[in-house]
Coordinates of C-alpha atoms and ligand atoms in Angstrom, one line a residue:
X881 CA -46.3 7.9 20.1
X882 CA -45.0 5.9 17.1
X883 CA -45.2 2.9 19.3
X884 CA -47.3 1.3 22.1
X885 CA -45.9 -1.2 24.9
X886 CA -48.2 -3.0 26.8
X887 CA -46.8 -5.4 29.8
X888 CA -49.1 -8.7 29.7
X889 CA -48.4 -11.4 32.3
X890 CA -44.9 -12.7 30.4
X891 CA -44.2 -10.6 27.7
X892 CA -44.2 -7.2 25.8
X893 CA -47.0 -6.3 23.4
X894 CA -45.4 -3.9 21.2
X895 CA -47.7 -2.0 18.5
X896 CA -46.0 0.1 15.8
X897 CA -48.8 3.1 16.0
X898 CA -48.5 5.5 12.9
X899 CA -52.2 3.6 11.1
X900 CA -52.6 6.9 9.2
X901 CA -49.1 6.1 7.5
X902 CA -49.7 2.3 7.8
X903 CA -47.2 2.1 9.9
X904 CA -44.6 3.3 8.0
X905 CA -41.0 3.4 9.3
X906 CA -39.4 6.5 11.0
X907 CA -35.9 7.2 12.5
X908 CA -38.4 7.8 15.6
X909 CA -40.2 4.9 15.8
X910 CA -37.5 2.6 15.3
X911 CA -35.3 4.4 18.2
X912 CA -38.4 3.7 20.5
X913 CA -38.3 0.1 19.0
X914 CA -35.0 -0.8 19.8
X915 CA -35.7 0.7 23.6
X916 CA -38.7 -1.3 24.2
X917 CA -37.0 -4.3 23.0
X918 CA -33.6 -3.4 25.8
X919 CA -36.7 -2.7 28.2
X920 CA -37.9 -6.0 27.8
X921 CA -34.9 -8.1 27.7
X922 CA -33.8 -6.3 31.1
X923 CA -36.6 -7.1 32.4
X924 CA -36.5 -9.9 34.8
X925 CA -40.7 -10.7 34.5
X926 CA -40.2 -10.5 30.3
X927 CA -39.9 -13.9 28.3
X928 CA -41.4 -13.2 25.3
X929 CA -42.5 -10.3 22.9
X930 CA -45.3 -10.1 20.6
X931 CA -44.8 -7.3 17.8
X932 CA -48.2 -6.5 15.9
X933 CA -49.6 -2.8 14.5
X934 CA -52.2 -0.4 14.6
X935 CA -55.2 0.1 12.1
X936 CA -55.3 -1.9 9.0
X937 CA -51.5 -2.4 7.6
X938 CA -48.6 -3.8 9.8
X939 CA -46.1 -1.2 8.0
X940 CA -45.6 0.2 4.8
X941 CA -41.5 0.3 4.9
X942 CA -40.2 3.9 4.9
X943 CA -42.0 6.7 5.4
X944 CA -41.1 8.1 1.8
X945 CA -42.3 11.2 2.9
X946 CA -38.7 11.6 4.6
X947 CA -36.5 10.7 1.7
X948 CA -37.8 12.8 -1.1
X949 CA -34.6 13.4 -2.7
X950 CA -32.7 12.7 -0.2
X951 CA -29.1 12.1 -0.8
X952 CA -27.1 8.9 -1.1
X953 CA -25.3 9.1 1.9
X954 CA -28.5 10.5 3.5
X955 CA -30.0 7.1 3.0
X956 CA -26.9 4.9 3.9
X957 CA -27.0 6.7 7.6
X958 CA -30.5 6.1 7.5
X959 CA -29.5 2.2 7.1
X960 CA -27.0 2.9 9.6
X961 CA -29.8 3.6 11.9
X962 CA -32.2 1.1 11.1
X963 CA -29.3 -2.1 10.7
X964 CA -29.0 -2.2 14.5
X965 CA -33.1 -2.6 14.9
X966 CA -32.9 -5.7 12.5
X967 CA -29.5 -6.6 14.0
X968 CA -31.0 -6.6 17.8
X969 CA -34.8 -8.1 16.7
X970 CA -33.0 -11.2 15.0
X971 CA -30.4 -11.9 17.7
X972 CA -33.0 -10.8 20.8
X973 CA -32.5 -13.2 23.8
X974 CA -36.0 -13.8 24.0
X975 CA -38.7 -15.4 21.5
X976 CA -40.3 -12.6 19.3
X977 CA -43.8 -13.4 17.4
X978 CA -44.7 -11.2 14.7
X979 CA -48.7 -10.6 13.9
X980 CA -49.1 -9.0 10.6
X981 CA -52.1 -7.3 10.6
X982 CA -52.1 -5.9 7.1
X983 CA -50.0 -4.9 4.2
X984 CA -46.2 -5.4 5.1
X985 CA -44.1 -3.6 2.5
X986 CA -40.5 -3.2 1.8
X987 CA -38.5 -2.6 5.4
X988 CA -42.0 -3.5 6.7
X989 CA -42.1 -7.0 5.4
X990 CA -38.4 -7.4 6.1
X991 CA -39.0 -6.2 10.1
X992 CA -41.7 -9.0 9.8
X993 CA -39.2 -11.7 8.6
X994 CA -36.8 -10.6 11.4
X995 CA -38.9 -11.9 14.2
X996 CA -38.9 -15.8 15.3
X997 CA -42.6 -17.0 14.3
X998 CA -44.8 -14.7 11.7
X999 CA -48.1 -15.4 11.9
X1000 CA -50.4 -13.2 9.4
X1001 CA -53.6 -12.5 9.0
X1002 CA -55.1 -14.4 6.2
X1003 CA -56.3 -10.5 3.8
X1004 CA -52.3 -9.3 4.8
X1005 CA -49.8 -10.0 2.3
X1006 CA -46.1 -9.2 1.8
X1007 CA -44.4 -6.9 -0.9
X1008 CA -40.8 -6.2 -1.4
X1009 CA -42.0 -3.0 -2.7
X1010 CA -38.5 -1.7 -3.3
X1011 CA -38.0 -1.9 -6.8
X1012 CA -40.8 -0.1 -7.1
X1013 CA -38.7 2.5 -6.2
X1014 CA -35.6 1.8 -7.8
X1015 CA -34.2 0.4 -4.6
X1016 CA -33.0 -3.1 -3.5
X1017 CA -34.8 -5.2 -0.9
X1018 CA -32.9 -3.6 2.6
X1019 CA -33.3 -4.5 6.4
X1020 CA -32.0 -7.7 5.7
X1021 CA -34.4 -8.7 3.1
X1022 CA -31.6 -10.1 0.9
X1023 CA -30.6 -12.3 3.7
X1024 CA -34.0 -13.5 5.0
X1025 CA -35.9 -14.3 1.4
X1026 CA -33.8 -16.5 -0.2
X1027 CA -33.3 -18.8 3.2
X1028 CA -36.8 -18.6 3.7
X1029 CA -37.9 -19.3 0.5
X1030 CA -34.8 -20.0 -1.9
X1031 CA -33.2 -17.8 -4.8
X1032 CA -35.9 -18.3 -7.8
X1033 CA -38.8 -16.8 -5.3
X1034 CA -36.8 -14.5 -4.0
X1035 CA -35.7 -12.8 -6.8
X1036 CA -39.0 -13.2 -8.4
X1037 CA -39.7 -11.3 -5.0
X1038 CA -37.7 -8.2 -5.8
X1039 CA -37.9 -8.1 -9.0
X1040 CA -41.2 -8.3 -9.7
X1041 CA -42.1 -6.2 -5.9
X1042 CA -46.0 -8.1 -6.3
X1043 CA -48.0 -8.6 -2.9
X1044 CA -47.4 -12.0 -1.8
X1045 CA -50.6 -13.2 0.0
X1046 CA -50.2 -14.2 3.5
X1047 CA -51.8 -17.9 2.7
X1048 CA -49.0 -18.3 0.0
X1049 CA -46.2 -17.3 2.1
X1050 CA -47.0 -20.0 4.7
X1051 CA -47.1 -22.1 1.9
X1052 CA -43.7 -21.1 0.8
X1053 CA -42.2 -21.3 4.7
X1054 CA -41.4 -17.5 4.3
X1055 CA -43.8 -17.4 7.5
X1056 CA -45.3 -19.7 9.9
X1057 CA -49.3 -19.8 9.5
X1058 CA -51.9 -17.6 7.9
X1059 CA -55.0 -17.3 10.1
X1060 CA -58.5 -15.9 9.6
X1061 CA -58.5 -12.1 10.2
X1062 CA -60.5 -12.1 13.3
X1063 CA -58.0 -14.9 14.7
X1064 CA -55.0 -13.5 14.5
X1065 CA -54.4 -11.5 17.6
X1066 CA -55.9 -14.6 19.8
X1067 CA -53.5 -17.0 18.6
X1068 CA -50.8 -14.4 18.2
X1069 CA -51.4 -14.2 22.2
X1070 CA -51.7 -17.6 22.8
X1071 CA -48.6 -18.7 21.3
X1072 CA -47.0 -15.7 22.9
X1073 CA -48.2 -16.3 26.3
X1074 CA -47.0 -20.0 25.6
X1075 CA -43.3 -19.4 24.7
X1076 CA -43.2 -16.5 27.8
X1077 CA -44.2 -19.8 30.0
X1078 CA -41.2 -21.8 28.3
X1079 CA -37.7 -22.4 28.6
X1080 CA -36.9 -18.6 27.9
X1081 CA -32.8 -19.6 28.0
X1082 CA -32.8 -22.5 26.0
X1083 CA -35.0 -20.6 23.5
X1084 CA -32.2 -18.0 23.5
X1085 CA -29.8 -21.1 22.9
X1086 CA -31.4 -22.6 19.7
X1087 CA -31.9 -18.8 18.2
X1088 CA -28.1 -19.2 18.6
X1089 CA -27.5 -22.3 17.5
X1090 CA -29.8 -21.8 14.3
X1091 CA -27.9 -18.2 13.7
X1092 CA -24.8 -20.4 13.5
X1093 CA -26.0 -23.1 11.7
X1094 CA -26.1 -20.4 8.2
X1095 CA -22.9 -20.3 8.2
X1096 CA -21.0 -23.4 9.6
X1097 CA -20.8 -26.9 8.3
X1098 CA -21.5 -30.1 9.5
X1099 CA -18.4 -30.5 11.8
X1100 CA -18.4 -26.8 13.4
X1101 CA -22.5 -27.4 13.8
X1102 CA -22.0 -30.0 15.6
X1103 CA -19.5 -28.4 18.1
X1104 CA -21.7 -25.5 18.4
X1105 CA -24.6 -27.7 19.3
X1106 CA -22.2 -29.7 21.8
X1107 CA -21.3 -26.4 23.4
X1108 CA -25.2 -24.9 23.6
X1109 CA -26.0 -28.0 24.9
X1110 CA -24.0 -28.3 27.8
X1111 CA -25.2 -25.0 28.3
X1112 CA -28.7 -25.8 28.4
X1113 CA -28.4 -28.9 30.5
X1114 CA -27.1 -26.4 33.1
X1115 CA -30.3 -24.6 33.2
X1116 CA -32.9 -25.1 36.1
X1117 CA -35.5 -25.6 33.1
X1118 CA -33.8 -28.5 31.9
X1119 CA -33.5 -30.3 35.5
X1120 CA -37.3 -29.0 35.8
X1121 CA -38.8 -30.8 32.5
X1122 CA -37.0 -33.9 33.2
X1123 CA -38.3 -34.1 36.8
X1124 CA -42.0 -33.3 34.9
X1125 CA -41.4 -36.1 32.5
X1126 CA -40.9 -38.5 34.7
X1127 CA -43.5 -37.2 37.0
X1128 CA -46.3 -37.2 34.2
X1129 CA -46.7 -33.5 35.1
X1130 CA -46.8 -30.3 33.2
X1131 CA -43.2 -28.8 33.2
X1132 CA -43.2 -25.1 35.3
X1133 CA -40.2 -23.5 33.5
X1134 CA -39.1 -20.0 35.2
X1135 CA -37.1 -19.1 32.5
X1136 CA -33.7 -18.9 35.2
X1137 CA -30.3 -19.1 33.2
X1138 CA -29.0 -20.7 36.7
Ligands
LIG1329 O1 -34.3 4.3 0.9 C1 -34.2 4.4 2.1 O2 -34.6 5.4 2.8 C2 -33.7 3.3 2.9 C3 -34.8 2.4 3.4 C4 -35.7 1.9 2.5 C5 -36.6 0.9 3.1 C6 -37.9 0.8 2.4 O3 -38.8 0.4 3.0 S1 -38.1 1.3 0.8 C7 -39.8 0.9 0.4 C8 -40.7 1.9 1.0 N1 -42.1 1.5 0.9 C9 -42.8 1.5 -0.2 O4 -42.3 1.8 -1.3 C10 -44.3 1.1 -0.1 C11 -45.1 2.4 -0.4 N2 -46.5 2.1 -0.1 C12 -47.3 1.4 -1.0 O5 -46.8 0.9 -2.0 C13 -48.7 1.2 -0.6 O6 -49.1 2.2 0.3 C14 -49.0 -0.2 0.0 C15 -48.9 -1.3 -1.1 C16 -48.1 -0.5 1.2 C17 -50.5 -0.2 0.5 O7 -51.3 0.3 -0.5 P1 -52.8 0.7 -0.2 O8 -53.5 1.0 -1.5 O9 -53.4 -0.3 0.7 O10 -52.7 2.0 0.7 P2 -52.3 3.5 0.2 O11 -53.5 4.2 -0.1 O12 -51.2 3.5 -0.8 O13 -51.6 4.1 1.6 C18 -52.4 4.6 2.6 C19 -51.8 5.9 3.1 O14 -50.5 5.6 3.7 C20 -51.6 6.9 2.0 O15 -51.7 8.2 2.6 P3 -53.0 9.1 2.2 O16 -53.1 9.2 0.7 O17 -54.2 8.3 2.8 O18 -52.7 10.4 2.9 C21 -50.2 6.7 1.6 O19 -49.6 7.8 1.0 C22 -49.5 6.4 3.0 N3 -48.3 5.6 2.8 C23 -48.3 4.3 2.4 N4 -47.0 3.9 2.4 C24 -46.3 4.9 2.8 C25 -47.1 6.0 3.0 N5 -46.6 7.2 3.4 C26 -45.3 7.3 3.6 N6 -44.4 6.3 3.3 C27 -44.9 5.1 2.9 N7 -44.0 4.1 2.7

């Protein structure tokens, strides 16, 4: 099984599972990805996922064992394939948290940097190994780095293909925290199990509203934000927090679009 779903009270534990390979990427495992994400989102009980790995790396990019001289066009339909993974993790209608375990190298790190929050465990770092390989950063990596941590670091990034320790890239706002090792999955959890008890469609609105905001200016941003408002002030979660407020009481959002 090149993954592992668990359903927790809330959410989706998803665990890439190939630790002999560090995870790395196959056409197979991220086919059984993109279902368990479509199983989660249809899910009715599912407002959150939590995406982690097995053994001690989170994933080592593409299983190179699979593209010894492969051909160009071999490895543009294997882009083909993986595009609608990153595609469907970024725009996913639900929060995602990412909890690198370990290494996360080339379409590894950019999987990683696909998710809403990335925590990482304080020995993991980060590599855009691709140059390594004669290869630009792919899976969005050209996209993600330099919003997340502007054009000199990321090209330094792929140029240079170092690891990038975990504690520097919180630094850098590539990723959210760095936590001790024997942390991570206990506050990967607890802030999982905290968004899954959120405002699961006005959570889906600001992932929208941010997406928007990388292209738009001022004047369209602030339409956008007018309409996704209106939208969320229709939400049963909005008339709940208010009531809560003004109750001094802890909000119970169900997550309801109506
Ligand atoms: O081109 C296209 O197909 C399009 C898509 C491209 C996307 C990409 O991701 S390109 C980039 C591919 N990834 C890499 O180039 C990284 C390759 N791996 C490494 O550089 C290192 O393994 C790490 C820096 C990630 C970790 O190093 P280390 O020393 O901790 O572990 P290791 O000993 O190198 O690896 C452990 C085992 O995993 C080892 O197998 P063995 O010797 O114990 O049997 C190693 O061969 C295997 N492994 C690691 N990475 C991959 C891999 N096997 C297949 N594919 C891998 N990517």
């Amino acid at each position: 099984m090149p993954i592992l779903v668990e359903t927790r009270p809330g959410y989706r534990l998803i665990t890439l599972n190939r630790p002999e390979r560090l995870n790395a990427l196959t056409v197979e495992m991220a086919d059984a990805l993109m279902a368990a994400l479509d199983e989660a989102v249809a899910h009715p009980d599912c407002r959150a996922v939590l995406l982690t790995a097995a053994g001690r790396g989170f994933c080592a990019g593409q299983d190179l064992t699979a593209i010894v001289d492969a051909a160009p066009a071999e490895i543009g339909d294997l882009l083909d394939h993986y595009n609608p993974l990153i595609r469907k993790l970024h725009a996913l209608p639900l929060p995602i948290v990412c909890a690198v375990n370990g290494v996360a190298a080339g379409a590894g790190a950019n999987l990683a940097l696909a998710c809403d929050i990335v925590l990482a465990a304080q020995s993991a770092s980060f590599v855009q190994a691709f140059a390594r390989i004669g290869l630009i950063p792919d899976c969005g990596g050209t996209w993600f780095l330099p919003r997340l941590v502007g054009q000199a670091k990321a090209r330094a990034l792929a140029m240079l293909a170092e690891p990038l320790p975990a504690a520097t890239a919180a630094e850098w706002g590539m990723i959210w925290q760095a936590v001790p090792d024997d942390r991570l999955m206990t506050e990967a959890q607890a802030l999982t199990k905290r968004l899954a008890a959120g405002p699961t469609a006005a959570f889906a609105l600001i992932k929208r509203a941010f997406d928007a905001a990388e292209s738009n200016d001022l004047d369209a941003q602030l339409d956008i934000e007018r309409d996704l408002q209106v939208a969320a002030s229709g939400t049963p979660d909005h008339a709940e927090g208010v009531r809560a407020f003004l109750d001094k009481r802890p909000s119970a959002f169900t997550g309801r679009k109506s």
